[in-house]
Amino acid sequence: MSQFTIKTNDSLFVIAKQSELPLVHLIKANPEISEGESICFGKIIKVLQLPAIPRQLDTIESNAMDIIDNIYASEWENAASNLNSIKTNMNELVPFLQDASVPVELMTRNNLTINGLNQSIMQKNRRQAISQANQITMNIADILDYFSVIVPTDIKRLSFLGRQMIIGTENNDWDEVNDNYLELKRVWERVKPQLDAQYSGDIEGFDTAINNLGQSVNRKIYQTTIDNTSTLLDQIDTLASDFTEQNSSGTQPTTPETEPTVPGTCPTTPGAQPTTPGTCPTTPGTQPTTPGTRPITPPRTTPTVPPGMQPTTPPRTTPIMPPGMQPTTSLRTRPKI
């Protein structure tokens, strides 16, 4: 635990930004503030160290990326197996999320995404399943804001947006592609100042890659946009390595192991009602959604159905692609946490 002395015009929001802590952690360390005590010049504020990253978060992210690859390869049985791993790790993760003051709304959102992915895999709905698996990686980035990270969580958001651009391009949805491109630029402008000058070459290379991508998006050139986005995803891995090198001066604290739960069960949210085995929790009156995504259906092959599952296959929608173009076979890019 460290301390922060209030200066003129300081507020909790300013202190949270300077210390790179969620506001909830400042209030948790200084409960007297939430009870109405004013913040005045010279007051000492306690600043808690963010908790270590639970290993389950990396496992969930890895399985979500594996599911995307499984679906492109029509390996539905493997996708179902990786989904079971996600459910198991989410159950183990709940106490850590509660201790880190991760908002219940964020946990619920992730549970809804997992629930939707479960249904999409059972129904062999490629477009929805790829979209929902990618959304899980974005949820992980948001959750990591409440833990001590070496690589900024915005690096994961850049990867998510890059994958969304490929999905949108394959679906010939240029409005979605452009929206994700603009958001990617905004996130990059937020991340760029955090890298030291010694990485100026990688920064300039990423700037160039973004500009090249913007040109192909503006011209709506299918294959060039796919290629430029793939190049950008590779460079995001380089940025992750740069941050790891730059920020690894200390040793990250370790998280104790947890008792495993029954494989294949669904994650729970505090205060939620128990569910029937094999199903995931939902919020009353809501349907699982994945904002702004319309992924593509890769070339059709005969999938292998997991034992005991009787999925229904939705009507096939064939995306519009320029002649001779093929959809990508993988969206994998996994920067380290």
Coordinates of C-alpha atoms in Angstrom, one line a residue:
M1 CA 0.0 0.0 0.0
S2 CA 1.2 3.5 -0.9
Q3 CA 0.0 7.0 0.0
F4 CA -1.0 10.1 -1.9
T5 CA -1.1 13.6 -0.5
I6 CA -4.0 15.7 -1.7
K7 CA -2.8 18.8 -3.7
T8 CA -4.8 21.9 -4.7
N9 CA -7.7 21.1 -7.0
D10 CA -7.3 17.3 -6.6
S11 CA -10.3 15.1 -6.6
L12 CA -10.8 11.4 -6.3
F13 CA -11.2 11.2 -10.1
V14 CA -7.9 13.0 -10.6
I15 CA -6.1 10.7 -8.1
A16 CA -7.6 7.6 -9.7
K17 CA -6.3 8.7 -13.0
Q18 CA -2.8 9.5 -11.7
S19 CA -2.5 6.3 -9.8
E20 CA -4.1 4.3 -12.6
L21 CA -6.6 2.7 -10.2
P22 CA -10.3 2.2 -10.5
L23 CA -12.2 4.7 -8.4
V24 CA -13.8 1.9 -6.5
H25 CA -10.4 0.8 -5.2
L26 CA -9.6 4.2 -3.8
I27 CA -12.9 4.3 -1.9
K28 CA -12.3 0.7 -0.7
A29 CA -8.9 1.8 0.8
N30 CA -10.4 5.0 2.3
P31 CA -13.9 4.1 3.5
E32 CA -14.2 7.4 5.4
I33 CA -14.5 9.2 2.1
S34 CA -17.6 7.3 1.1
E35 CA -19.1 8.2 4.5
G36 CA -19.1 11.9 3.7
E37 CA -15.6 13.2 4.8
S38 CA -14.5 16.0 2.5
I39 CA -11.2 15.8 0.6
C40 CA -9.0 18.7 1.5
F41 CA -5.5 20.0 0.8
G42 CA -2.8 18.0 2.6
K43 CA -5.0 15.0 3.4
I44 CA -3.3 11.6 3.1
I45 CA -5.1 9.1 0.8
K46 CA -4.2 5.4 0.9
V47 CA -3.6 3.8 -2.4
L48 CA -4.0 0.0 -2.6
Q49 CA -2.0 -2.2 -4.9
L50 CA -4.2 -3.8 -7.5
P51 CA -4.5 -7.6 -7.1
A52 CA -2.6 -10.1 -9.1
I53 CA -4.1 -11.5 -12.3
P54 CA -5.8 -14.8 -11.6
R55 CA -4.6 -17.5 -14.0
Q56 CA -8.2 -18.3 -15.0
L57 CA -8.4 -15.1 -17.0
D58 CA -5.6 -16.1 -19.3
T59 CA -7.1 -19.6 -19.7
I60 CA -10.5 -18.1 -20.6
E61 CA -9.0 -15.8 -23.2
S62 CA -7.0 -18.6 -24.7
N63 CA -10.0 -20.9 -24.9
A64 CA -12.1 -18.1 -26.5
M65 CA -9.4 -17.7 -29.2
D66 CA -9.2 -21.5 -29.7
I67 CA -13.0 -21.6 -30.2
I68 CA -12.7 -19.0 -33.0
D69 CA -10.1 -21.3 -34.7
N70 CA -12.3 -24.4 -34.0
I71 CA -15.3 -22.8 -35.7
Y72 CA -13.4 -21.7 -38.8
A73 CA -12.2 -25.3 -39.1
S74 CA -15.7 -26.7 -38.3
E75 CA -14.4 -28.5 -35.3
W76 CA -17.5 -28.2 -33.2
E77 CA -16.6 -30.9 -30.7
N78 CA -13.4 -29.1 -29.9
A79 CA -15.3 -25.8 -29.6
A80 CA -17.7 -27.4 -27.1
S81 CA -14.8 -28.7 -25.1
N82 CA -13.1 -25.3 -25.0
L83 CA -16.4 -23.8 -23.9
N84 CA -16.6 -26.2 -21.0
S85 CA -13.1 -25.0 -19.9
I86 CA -14.3 -21.4 -20.0
K87 CA -17.3 -22.3 -17.8
T88 CA -15.2 -24.1 -15.3
N89 CA -12.6 -21.3 -15.1
M90 CA -15.4 -18.7 -14.7
N91 CA -16.7 -20.6 -11.7
E92 CA -13.3 -20.6 -10.1
L93 CA -12.8 -16.9 -11.0
V94 CA -15.9 -15.5 -9.3
P95 CA -14.3 -15.1 -5.8
F96 CA -11.3 -13.2 -7.3
L97 CA -13.6 -10.9 -9.2
Q98 CA -15.5 -10.1 -6.0
D99 CA -12.3 -9.4 -4.1
A100 CA -11.1 -7.1 -6.8
S101 CA -14.4 -5.2 -6.8
V102 CA -15.2 -6.0 -10.4
P103 CA -18.7 -4.7 -11.0
V104 CA -21.5 -7.2 -11.0
E105 CA -22.7 -5.8 -14.2
L106 CA -19.5 -6.7 -15.9
M107 CA -19.6 -10.2 -14.6
T108 CA -23.2 -10.5 -15.7
R109 CA -22.4 -9.3 -19.2
N110 CA -19.7 -11.9 -19.5
N111 CA -22.0 -14.6 -18.3
L112 CA -24.6 -13.6 -20.9
T113 CA -21.9 -13.7 -23.6
I114 CA -20.9 -17.2 -22.5
N115 CA -24.6 -18.3 -22.4
G116 CA -25.1 -17.0 -26.0
L117 CA -21.9 -18.8 -27.1
N118 CA -23.2 -22.0 -25.6
Q119 CA -26.4 -21.8 -27.6
S120 CA -24.6 -20.9 -30.8
I121 CA -22.2 -23.8 -30.5
M122 CA -25.1 -26.2 -29.9
Q123 CA -26.9 -24.8 -33.0
K124 CA -23.7 -24.7 -35.0
N125 CA -24.4 -21.0 -35.7
R126 CA -21.0 -20.0 -37.0
R127 CA -21.6 -16.2 -37.3
Q128 CA -22.9 -15.8 -33.8
A129 CA -20.4 -18.2 -32.2
I130 CA -17.3 -16.4 -33.7
S131 CA -18.8 -13.1 -32.7
Q132 CA -19.5 -14.2 -29.1
A133 CA -16.1 -15.8 -28.7
N134 CA -14.4 -12.6 -29.8
Q135 CA -16.6 -10.6 -27.4
I136 CA -15.3 -12.7 -24.5
T137 CA -11.8 -11.4 -25.2
M138 CA -13.2 -7.8 -24.9
N139 CA -14.8 -8.7 -21.7
I140 CA -11.5 -10.0 -20.4
A141 CA -9.9 -6.7 -21.2
D142 CA -12.5 -4.8 -19.2
I143 CA -12.1 -7.2 -16.3
L144 CA -8.4 -6.8 -16.3
D145 CA -8.8 -3.1 -15.6
Y146 CA -9.3 -4.2 -12.0
F147 CA -6.0 -6.2 -11.7
S148 CA -2.3 -5.4 -11.9
V149 CA -1.2 -5.7 -15.5
I150 CA 2.2 -5.3 -17.2
V151 CA 0.7 -4.8 -20.7
P152 CA -2.1 -2.1 -20.8
T153 CA -5.5 -3.6 -21.3
D154 CA -6.0 -1.3 -24.3
I155 CA -3.6 -3.6 -26.2
K156 CA -6.2 -6.4 -25.9
R157 CA -8.9 -3.9 -27.1
L158 CA -6.8 -3.2 -30.2
S159 CA -6.6 -6.9 -30.9
F160 CA -10.4 -7.3 -30.4
L161 CA -11.0 -4.4 -32.8
G162 CA -8.6 -5.8 -35.4
R163 CA -10.4 -9.2 -35.3
Q164 CA -13.8 -7.4 -35.6
M165 CA -12.5 -5.6 -38.7
I166 CA -11.6 -8.9 -40.4
I167 CA -15.0 -10.3 -39.5
G168 CA -16.7 -7.2 -40.9
T169 CA -14.7 -7.3 -44.1
E170 CA -15.4 -11.0 -44.7
N171 CA -19.1 -10.1 -44.3
N172 CA -18.7 -7.1 -46.7
D173 CA -20.1 -4.8 -43.9
W174 CA -18.0 -1.7 -44.6
D175 CA -19.9 0.5 -42.2
E176 CA -19.0 -1.8 -39.3
V177 CA -15.4 -2.0 -40.6
N178 CA -15.1 1.7 -40.7
D179 CA -16.6 2.1 -37.2
N180 CA -14.1 -0.4 -35.7
Y181 CA -11.3 1.3 -37.6
L182 CA -12.1 4.7 -36.1
E183 CA -12.4 3.2 -32.6
L184 CA -9.0 1.4 -33.1
K185 CA -7.4 4.7 -33.9
R186 CA -8.9 6.3 -30.8
V187 CA -7.6 3.5 -28.6
W188 CA -4.1 3.7 -30.2
E189 CA -3.9 7.4 -29.5
R190 CA -4.6 6.5 -25.8
V191 CA -1.9 3.8 -25.7
K192 CA 0.8 5.5 -27.7
P193 CA 2.0 7.9 -25.1
Q194 CA 2.6 5.1 -22.6
L195 CA 5.5 3.7 -24.6
D196 CA 9.0 5.0 -24.0
A197 CA 11.0 6.8 -26.7
Q198 CA 13.3 3.7 -27.2
Y199 CA 10.3 2.0 -28.9
S200 CA 9.8 4.9 -31.4
G201 CA 10.5 2.6 -34.3
D202 CA 7.6 0.3 -33.4
I203 CA 5.4 3.3 -32.7
E204 CA 6.1 4.7 -36.2
G205 CA 5.6 1.3 -37.7
F206 CA 2.2 1.0 -36.1
D207 CA 1.2 4.5 -37.2
T208 CA 2.1 3.5 -40.8
A209 CA 0.2 0.3 -40.5
I210 CA -2.9 2.2 -39.3
N211 CA -2.7 4.7 -42.2
N212 CA -2.3 1.9 -44.7
L213 CA -5.3 0.1 -43.2
G214 CA -7.4 3.3 -43.4
Q215 CA -6.7 3.7 -47.1
S216 CA -7.9 0.2 -47.9
V217 CA -11.0 0.7 -45.7
N218 CA -11.8 3.9 -47.5
R219 CA -11.5 2.3 -50.9
K220 CA -13.3 -0.9 -49.7
I221 CA -10.7 -3.2 -51.1
Y222 CA -11.5 -6.6 -49.6
Q223 CA -8.2 -8.5 -49.8
T224 CA -6.0 -5.5 -49.0
T225 CA -8.1 -4.7 -45.9
I226 CA -7.7 -8.3 -44.7
D227 CA -4.0 -8.3 -45.3
N228 CA -3.4 -4.9 -43.7
T229 CA -5.5 -5.9 -40.7
S230 CA -3.5 -9.1 -40.3
T231 CA -0.3 -7.0 -40.5
L232 CA -1.7 -4.8 -37.8
L233 CA -2.5 -7.7 -35.5
D234 CA 1.1 -8.9 -35.8
Q235 CA 2.3 -5.5 -34.8
I236 CA 0.0 -5.5 -31.8
D237 CA 2.0 -8.6 -30.6
T238 CA 5.2 -6.5 -31.0
L239 CA 3.6 -3.7 -28.9
A240 CA 2.7 -6.2 -26.2
S241 CA 6.3 -7.4 -26.1
D242 CA 7.5 -3.8 -25.9
F243 CA 5.3 -3.1 -22.9
T244 CA 6.4 -6.4 -21.3
E245 CA 10.0 -5.4 -21.6
Q246 CA 9.4 -1.8 -20.5
N247 CA 7.2 -2.5 -17.5
S248 CA 8.7 -5.7 -16.1
S249 CA 11.1 -4.1 -13.7
G250 CA 9.3 -5.7 -10.8
T251 CA 7.9 -9.1 -10.1
Q252 CA 4.1 -9.6 -10.3
P253 CA 2.5 -11.1 -7.2
T254 CA 1.1 -14.5 -7.5
T255 CA -2.5 -15.6 -7.0
P256 CA -3.2 -18.7 -4.9
E257 CA -4.7 -21.7 -6.6
T258 CA -8.4 -22.4 -6.1
E259 CA -10.3 -25.6 -5.7
P260 CA -11.6 -26.7 -9.1
T261 CA -15.3 -26.9 -9.8
V262 CA -17.2 -29.5 -11.8
P263 CA -16.2 -29.3 -15.5
G264 CA -18.9 -28.1 -17.8
T265 CA -20.8 -26.0 -15.3
C266 CA -21.6 -22.4 -15.9
P267 CA -20.2 -19.3 -14.3
T268 CA -22.2 -17.7 -11.5
T269 CA -22.9 -14.1 -10.7
P270 CA -23.2 -13.0 -7.0
G271 CA -26.9 -12.9 -6.1
A272 CA -28.0 -15.0 -9.1
Q273 CA -30.2 -18.1 -8.8
P274 CA -28.7 -21.5 -9.4
T275 CA -29.2 -22.9 -12.9
T276 CA -29.7 -26.3 -14.4
P277 CA -26.5 -28.1 -15.2
G278 CA -25.4 -27.5 -18.8
T279 CA -27.1 -24.1 -19.0
C280 CA -25.7 -20.6 -18.2
P281 CA -27.2 -17.9 -16.1
T282 CA -29.2 -15.2 -17.7
T283 CA -30.6 -11.8 -16.6
P284 CA -34.4 -11.7 -16.5
G285 CA -35.8 -10.0 -19.6
T286 CA -32.6 -9.8 -21.5
Q287 CA -31.2 -11.8 -24.4
P288 CA -27.5 -12.4 -24.9
T289 CA -26.2 -9.9 -27.5
T290 CA -22.9 -9.0 -29.0
P291 CA -22.8 -5.4 -30.0
G292 CA -21.8 -4.3 -33.5
T293 CA -20.5 -7.6 -34.8
R294 CA -21.5 -9.6 -37.9
P295 CA -19.0 -12.3 -38.4
I296 CA -18.6 -14.4 -41.6
T297 CA -19.4 -18.0 -42.2
P298 CA -16.3 -19.8 -43.5
P299 CA -16.5 -22.5 -46.2
R300 CA -18.9 -25.3 -45.2
T301 CA -17.6 -28.6 -44.1
T302 CA -19.3 -31.5 -42.2
P303 CA -18.9 -30.8 -38.5
T304 CA -18.5 -33.4 -35.8
V305 CA -21.3 -33.2 -33.3
P306 CA -20.4 -33.8 -29.6
P307 CA -22.1 -36.9 -28.1
G308 CA -25.6 -36.3 -26.8
M309 CA -26.0 -33.0 -28.6
Q310 CA -28.8 -32.4 -31.2
P311 CA -28.1 -29.0 -32.7
T312 CA -30.2 -27.3 -35.2
T313 CA -28.5 -25.8 -38.2
P314 CA -29.8 -22.3 -39.0
P315 CA -30.3 -21.4 -42.7
R316 CA -27.0 -20.8 -44.3
T317 CA -26.1 -17.2 -45.3
T318 CA -23.4 -16.9 -47.9
P319 CA -21.5 -13.6 -47.5
I320 CA -20.8 -11.4 -50.5
M321 CA -17.1 -11.5 -51.4
P322 CA -15.1 -10.3 -54.4
P323 CA -14.5 -13.1 -57.0
G324 CA -11.6 -15.3 -56.0
M325 CA -11.4 -14.1 -52.4
Q326 CA -11.4 -16.6 -49.5
P327 CA -12.3 -15.9 -45.9
T328 CA -9.5 -16.0 -43.3
T329 CA -9.0 -19.3 -41.5
S330 CA -7.9 -17.8 -38.1
L331 CA -8.3 -14.6 -36.2
R332 CA -5.7 -15.6 -33.6
T333 CA -3.6 -12.9 -32.0
R334 CA -3.0 -13.3 -28.3
P335 CA -0.8 -10.6 -26.6
K336 CA 0.3 -11.6 -23.1
I337 CA -1.4 -10.1 -20.1

